[in-house]
Short mmCIF file of N, CA and C and ligand atoms in Angstrom, two decimals:
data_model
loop_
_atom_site.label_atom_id
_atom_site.label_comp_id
_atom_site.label_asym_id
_atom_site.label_seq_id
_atom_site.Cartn_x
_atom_site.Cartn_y
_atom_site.Cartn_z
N UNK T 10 213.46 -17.97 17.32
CA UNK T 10 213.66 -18.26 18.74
C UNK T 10 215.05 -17.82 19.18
N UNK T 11 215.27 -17.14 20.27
CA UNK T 11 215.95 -16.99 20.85
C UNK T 11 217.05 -17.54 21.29
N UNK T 12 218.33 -16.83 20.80
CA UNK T 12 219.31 -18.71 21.49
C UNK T 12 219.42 -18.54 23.37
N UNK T 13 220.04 -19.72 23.53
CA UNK T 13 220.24 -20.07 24.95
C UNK T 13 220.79 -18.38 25.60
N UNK T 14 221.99 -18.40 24.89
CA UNK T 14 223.34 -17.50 25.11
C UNK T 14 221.71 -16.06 25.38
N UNK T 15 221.34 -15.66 24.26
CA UNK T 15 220.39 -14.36 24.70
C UNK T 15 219.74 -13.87 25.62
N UNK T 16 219.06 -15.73 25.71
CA UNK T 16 218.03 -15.24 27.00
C UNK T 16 218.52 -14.66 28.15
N UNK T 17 220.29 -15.53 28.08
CA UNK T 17 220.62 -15.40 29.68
C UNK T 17 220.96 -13.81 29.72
N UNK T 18 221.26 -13.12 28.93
CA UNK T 18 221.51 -11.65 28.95
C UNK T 18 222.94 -11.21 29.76
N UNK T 19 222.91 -12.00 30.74
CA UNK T 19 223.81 -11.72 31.37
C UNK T 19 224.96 -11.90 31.12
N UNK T 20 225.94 -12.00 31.75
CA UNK T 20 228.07 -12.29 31.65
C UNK T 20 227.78 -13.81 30.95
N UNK T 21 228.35 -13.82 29.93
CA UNK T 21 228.42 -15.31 29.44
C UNK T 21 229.88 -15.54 29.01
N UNK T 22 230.22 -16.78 29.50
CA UNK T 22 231.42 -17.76 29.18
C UNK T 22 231.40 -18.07 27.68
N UNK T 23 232.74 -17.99 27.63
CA UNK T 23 233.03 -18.42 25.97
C UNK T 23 234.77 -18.82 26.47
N UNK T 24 234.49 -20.34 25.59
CA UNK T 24 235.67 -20.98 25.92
C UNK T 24 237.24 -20.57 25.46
N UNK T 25 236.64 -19.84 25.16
CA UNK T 25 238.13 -18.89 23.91
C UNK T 25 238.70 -17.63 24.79
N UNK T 26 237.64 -16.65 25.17
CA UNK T 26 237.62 -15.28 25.66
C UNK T 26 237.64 -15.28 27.37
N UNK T 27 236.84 -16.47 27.90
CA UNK T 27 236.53 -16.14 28.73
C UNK T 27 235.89 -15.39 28.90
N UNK T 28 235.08 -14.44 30.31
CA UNK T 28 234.30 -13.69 30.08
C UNK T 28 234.05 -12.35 29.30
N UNK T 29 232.41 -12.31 28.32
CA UNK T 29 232.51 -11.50 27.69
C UNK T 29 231.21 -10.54 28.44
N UNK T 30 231.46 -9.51 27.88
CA UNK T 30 230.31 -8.34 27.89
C UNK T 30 229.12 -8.78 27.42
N UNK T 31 227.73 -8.52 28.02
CA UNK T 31 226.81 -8.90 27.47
C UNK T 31 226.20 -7.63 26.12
N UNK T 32 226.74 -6.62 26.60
CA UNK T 32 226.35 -5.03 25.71
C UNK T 32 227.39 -5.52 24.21
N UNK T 33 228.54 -5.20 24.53
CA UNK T 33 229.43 -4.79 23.31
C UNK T 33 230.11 -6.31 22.79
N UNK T 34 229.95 -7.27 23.74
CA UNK T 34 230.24 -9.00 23.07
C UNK T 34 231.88 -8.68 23.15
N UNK T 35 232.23 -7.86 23.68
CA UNK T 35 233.94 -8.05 24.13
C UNK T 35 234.52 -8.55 25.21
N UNK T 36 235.49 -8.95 25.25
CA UNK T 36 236.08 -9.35 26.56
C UNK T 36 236.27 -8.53 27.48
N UNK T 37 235.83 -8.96 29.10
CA UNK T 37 235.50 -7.76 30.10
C UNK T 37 236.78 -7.23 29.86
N UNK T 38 237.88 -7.64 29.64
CA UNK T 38 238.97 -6.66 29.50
C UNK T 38 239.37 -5.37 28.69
N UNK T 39 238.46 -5.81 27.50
CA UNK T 39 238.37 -5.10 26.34
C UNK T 39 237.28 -3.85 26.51
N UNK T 40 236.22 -4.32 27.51
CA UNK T 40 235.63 -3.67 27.12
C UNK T 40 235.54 -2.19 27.92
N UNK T 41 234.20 -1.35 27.41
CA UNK T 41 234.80 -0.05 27.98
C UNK T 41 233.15 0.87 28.63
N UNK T 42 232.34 -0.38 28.48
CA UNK T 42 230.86 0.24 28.86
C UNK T 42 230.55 0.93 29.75
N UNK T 43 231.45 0.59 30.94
CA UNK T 43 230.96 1.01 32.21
C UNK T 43 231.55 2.16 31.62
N UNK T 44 233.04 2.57 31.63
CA UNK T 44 233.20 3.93 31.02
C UNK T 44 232.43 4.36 30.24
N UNK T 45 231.37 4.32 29.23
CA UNK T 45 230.98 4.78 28.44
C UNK T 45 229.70 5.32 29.06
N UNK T 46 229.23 4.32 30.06
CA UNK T 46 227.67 5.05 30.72
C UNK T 46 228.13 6.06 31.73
N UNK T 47 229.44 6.05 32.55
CA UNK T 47 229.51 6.90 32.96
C UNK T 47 230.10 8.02 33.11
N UNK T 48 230.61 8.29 31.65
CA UNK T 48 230.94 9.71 31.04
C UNK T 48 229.30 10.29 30.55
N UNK T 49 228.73 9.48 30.07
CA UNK T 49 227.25 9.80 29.51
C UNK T 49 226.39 10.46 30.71
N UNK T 50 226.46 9.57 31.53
CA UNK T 50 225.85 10.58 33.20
C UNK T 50 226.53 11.46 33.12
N UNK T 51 228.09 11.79 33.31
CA UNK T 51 228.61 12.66 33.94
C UNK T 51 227.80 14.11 32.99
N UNK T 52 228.14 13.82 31.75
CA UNK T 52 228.07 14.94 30.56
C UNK T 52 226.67 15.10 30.80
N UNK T 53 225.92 14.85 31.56
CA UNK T 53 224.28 15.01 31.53
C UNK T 53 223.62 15.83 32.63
N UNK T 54 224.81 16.29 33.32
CA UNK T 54 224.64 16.53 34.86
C UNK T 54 224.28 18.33 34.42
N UNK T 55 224.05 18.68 35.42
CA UNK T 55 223.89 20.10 34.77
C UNK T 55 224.67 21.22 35.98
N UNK T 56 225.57 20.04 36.90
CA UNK T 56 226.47 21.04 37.20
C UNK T 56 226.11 21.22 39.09
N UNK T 57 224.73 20.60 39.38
CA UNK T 57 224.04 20.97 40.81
C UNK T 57 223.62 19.99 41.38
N UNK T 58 224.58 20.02 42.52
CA UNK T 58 224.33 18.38 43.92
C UNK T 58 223.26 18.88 44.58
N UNK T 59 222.40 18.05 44.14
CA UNK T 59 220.56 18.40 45.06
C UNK T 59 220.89 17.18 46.15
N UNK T 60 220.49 17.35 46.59
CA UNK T 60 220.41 16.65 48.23
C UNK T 60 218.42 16.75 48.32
N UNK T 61 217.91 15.47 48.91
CA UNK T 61 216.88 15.05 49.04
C UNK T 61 217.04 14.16 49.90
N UNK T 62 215.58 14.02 50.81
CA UNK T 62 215.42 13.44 51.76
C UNK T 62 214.21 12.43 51.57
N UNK T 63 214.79 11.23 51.55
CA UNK T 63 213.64 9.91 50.82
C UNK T 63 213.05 9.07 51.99
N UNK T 64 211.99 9.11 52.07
CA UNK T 64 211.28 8.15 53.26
C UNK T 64 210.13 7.59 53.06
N UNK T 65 209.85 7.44 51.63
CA UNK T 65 208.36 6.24 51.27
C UNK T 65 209.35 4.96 51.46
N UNK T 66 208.56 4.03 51.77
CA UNK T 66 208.78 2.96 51.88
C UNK T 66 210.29 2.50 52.46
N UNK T 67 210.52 3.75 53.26
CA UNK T 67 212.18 3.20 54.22
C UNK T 67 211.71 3.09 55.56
N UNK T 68 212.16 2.49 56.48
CA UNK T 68 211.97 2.69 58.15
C UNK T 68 212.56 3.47 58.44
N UNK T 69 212.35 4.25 59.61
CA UNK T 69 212.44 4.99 60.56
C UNK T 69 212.80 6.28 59.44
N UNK T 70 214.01 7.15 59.81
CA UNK T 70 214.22 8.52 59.42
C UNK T 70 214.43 8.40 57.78
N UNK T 71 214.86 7.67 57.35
CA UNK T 71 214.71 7.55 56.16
C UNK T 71 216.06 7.59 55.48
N UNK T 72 216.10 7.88 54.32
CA UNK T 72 218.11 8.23 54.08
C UNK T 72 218.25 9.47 52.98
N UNK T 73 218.77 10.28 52.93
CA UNK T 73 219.31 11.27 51.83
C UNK T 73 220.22 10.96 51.02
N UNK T 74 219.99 11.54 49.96
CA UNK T 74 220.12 10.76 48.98
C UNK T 74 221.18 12.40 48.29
N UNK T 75 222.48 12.01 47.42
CA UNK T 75 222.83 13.18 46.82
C UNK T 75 223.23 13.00 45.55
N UNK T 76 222.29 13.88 44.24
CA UNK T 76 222.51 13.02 43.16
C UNK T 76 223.47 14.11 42.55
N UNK T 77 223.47 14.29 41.36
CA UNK T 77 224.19 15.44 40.30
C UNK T 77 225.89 15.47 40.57
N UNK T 78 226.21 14.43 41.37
CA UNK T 78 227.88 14.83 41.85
C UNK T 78 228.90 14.63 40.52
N UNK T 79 229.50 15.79 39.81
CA UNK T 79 229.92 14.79 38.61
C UNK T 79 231.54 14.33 38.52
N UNK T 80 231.23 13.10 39.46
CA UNK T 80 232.20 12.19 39.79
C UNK T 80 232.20 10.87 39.26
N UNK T 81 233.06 10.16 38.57
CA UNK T 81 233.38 8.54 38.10
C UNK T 81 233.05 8.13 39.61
N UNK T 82 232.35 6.70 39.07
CA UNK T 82 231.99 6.25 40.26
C UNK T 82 233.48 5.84 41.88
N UNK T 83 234.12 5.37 41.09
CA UNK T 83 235.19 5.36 42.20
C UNK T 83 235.66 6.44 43.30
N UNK T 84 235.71 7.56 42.21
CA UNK T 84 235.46 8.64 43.25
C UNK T 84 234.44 9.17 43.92
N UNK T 85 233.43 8.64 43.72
CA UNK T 85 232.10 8.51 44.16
C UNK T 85 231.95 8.16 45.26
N UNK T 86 232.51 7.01 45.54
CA UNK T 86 232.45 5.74 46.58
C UNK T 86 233.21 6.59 47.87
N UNK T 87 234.58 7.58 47.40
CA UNK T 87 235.42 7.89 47.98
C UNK T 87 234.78 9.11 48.79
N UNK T 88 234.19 9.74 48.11
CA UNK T 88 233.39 11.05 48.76
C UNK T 88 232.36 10.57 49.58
N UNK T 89 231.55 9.37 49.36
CA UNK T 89 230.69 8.80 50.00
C UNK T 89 231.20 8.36 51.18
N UNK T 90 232.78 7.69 51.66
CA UNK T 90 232.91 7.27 52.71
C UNK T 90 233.41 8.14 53.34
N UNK T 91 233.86 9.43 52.90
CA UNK T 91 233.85 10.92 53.96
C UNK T 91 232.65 11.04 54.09
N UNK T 92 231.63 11.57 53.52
CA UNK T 92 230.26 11.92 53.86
C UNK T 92 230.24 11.10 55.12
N UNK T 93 229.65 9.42 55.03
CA UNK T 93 229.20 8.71 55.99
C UNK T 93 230.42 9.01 57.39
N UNK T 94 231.52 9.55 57.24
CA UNK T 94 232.02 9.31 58.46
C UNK T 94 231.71 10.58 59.03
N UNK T 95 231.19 11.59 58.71
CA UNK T 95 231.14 12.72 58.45
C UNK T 95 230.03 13.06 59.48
N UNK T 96 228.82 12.09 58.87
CA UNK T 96 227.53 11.79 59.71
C UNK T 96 227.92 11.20 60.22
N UNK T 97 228.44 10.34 61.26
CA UNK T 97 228.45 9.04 61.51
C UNK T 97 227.81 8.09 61.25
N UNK T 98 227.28 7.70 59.77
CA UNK T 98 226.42 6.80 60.08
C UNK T 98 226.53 6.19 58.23
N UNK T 99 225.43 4.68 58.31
CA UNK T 99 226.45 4.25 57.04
C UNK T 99 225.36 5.08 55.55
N UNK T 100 225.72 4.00 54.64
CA UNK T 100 225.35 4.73 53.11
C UNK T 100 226.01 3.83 52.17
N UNK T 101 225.45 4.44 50.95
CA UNK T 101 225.61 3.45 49.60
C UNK T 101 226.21 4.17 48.57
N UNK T 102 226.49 3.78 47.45
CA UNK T 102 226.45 4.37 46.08
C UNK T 102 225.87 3.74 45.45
N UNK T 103 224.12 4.10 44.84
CA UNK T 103 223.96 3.10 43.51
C UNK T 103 223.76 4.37 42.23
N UNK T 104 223.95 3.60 41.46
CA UNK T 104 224.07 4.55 40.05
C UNK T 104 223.90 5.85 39.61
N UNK T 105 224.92 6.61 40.55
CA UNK T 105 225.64 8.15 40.46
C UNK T 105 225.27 8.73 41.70
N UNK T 106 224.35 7.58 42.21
CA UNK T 106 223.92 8.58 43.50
C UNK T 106 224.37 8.05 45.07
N UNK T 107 224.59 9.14 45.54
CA UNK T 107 225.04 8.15 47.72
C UNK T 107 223.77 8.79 47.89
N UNK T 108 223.94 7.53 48.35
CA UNK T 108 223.06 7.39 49.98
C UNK T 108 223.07 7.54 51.35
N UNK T 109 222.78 8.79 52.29
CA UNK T 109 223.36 8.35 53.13
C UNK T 109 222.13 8.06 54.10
N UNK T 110 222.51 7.38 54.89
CA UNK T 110 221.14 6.82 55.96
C UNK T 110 220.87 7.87 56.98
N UNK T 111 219.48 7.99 57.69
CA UNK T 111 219.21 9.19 58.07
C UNK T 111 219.09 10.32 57.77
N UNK T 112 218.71 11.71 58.30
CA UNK T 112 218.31 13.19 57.62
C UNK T 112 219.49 13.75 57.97
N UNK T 113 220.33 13.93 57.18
CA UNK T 113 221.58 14.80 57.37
C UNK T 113 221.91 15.56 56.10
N UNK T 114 220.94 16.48 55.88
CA UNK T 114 220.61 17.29 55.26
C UNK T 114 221.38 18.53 54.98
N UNK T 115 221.59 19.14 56.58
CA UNK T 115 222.40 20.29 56.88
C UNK T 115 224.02 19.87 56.58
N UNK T 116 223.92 18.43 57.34
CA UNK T 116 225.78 17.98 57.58
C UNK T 116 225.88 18.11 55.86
N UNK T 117 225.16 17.55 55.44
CA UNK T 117 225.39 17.09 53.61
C UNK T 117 226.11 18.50 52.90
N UNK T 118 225.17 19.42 53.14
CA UNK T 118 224.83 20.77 52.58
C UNK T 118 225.99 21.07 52.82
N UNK T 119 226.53 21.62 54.05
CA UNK T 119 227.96 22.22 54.47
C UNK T 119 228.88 21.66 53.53
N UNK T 120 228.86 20.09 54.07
CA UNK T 120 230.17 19.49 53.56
C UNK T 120 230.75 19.36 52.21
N UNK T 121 229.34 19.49 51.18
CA UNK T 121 230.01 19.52 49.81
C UNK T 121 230.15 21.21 49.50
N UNK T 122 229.31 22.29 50.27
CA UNK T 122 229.60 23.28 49.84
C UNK T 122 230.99 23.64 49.84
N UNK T 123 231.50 22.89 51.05
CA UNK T 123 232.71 23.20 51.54
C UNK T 123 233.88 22.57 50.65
N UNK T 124 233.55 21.97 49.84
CA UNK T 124 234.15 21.05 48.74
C UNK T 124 234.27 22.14 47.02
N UNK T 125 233.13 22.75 47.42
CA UNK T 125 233.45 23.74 46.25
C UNK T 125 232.21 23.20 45.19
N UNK T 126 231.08 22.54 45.79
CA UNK T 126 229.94 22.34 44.91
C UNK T 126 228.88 23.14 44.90
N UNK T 127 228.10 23.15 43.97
CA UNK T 127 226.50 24.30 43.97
C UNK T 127 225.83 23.00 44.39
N UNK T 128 225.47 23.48 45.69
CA UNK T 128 224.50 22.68 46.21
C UNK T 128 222.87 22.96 46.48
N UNK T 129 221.82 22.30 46.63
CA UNK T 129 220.38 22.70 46.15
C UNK T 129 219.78 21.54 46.95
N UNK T 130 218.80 22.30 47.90
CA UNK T 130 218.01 20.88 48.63
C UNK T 130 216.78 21.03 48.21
N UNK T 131 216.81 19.37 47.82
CA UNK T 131 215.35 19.50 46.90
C UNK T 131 214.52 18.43 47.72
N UNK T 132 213.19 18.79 47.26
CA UNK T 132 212.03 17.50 47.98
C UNK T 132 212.26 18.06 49.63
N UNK T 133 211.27 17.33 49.82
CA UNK T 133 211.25 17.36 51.47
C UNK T 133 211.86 16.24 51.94
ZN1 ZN U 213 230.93 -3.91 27.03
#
């Protein structure tokens, strides 16, 4: 059986460490996962920001989405809030990829070409 501590999977308290990692059982200070998954994306990328336009199950225009950027997420976030001001309009980062809301497809395209990326619009 499973102990308590497993099931929860998640960030668990330890009265010594304070919070530890649920992956590597180190102290969030110690530890280095998030770096580690996202050198592993980065090194996986093959070099080409596809831009796609996603609209199952979104309302109205839908949002574009730009994956392959091979950026640490922080700088991620940072390119993402030029993009969105870019469009005017808002957006996300979840795991390597922005989001931006609405079809701004063309604005997308320019703006990272103009950045010095191989860019590729994929999907409809
Ligand atoms: Zn860890």
């Amino acid at each position: 059986m499973a102990s308590l501590r497993d099931q929860l999977g998640g960030l668990v308290y330890s009265t010594e460490q304070g919070k530890t990692c649920p992956s590597c059982r180190e102290s969030i200070d110690d530890c280095c996962c998030e770096d580690t998954s996202e050198q592993a994306r980065i090194a996986n990328l093959d070099g080409i920001v596809r831009i796609r336009r996603e609209t199952s199950g979104r309302k109205g225009k839908g949002v574009t989405t730009i994956s392959g950027i091979p950026l640490p997420n922080a700088e991620l976030k940072t390119l993402a809030k030029t993009l969105k001001k870019r469009c005017g309009t808002g957006g996300a980062v979840k795991d390597g990829i922005i989001e931006i809301q609405g079809d701004h497809r063309e604005t997308l395209q320019q703006a990272l070409t103009s950045l010095g990326y191989q860019v590729k619009l994929a999907g409809g």
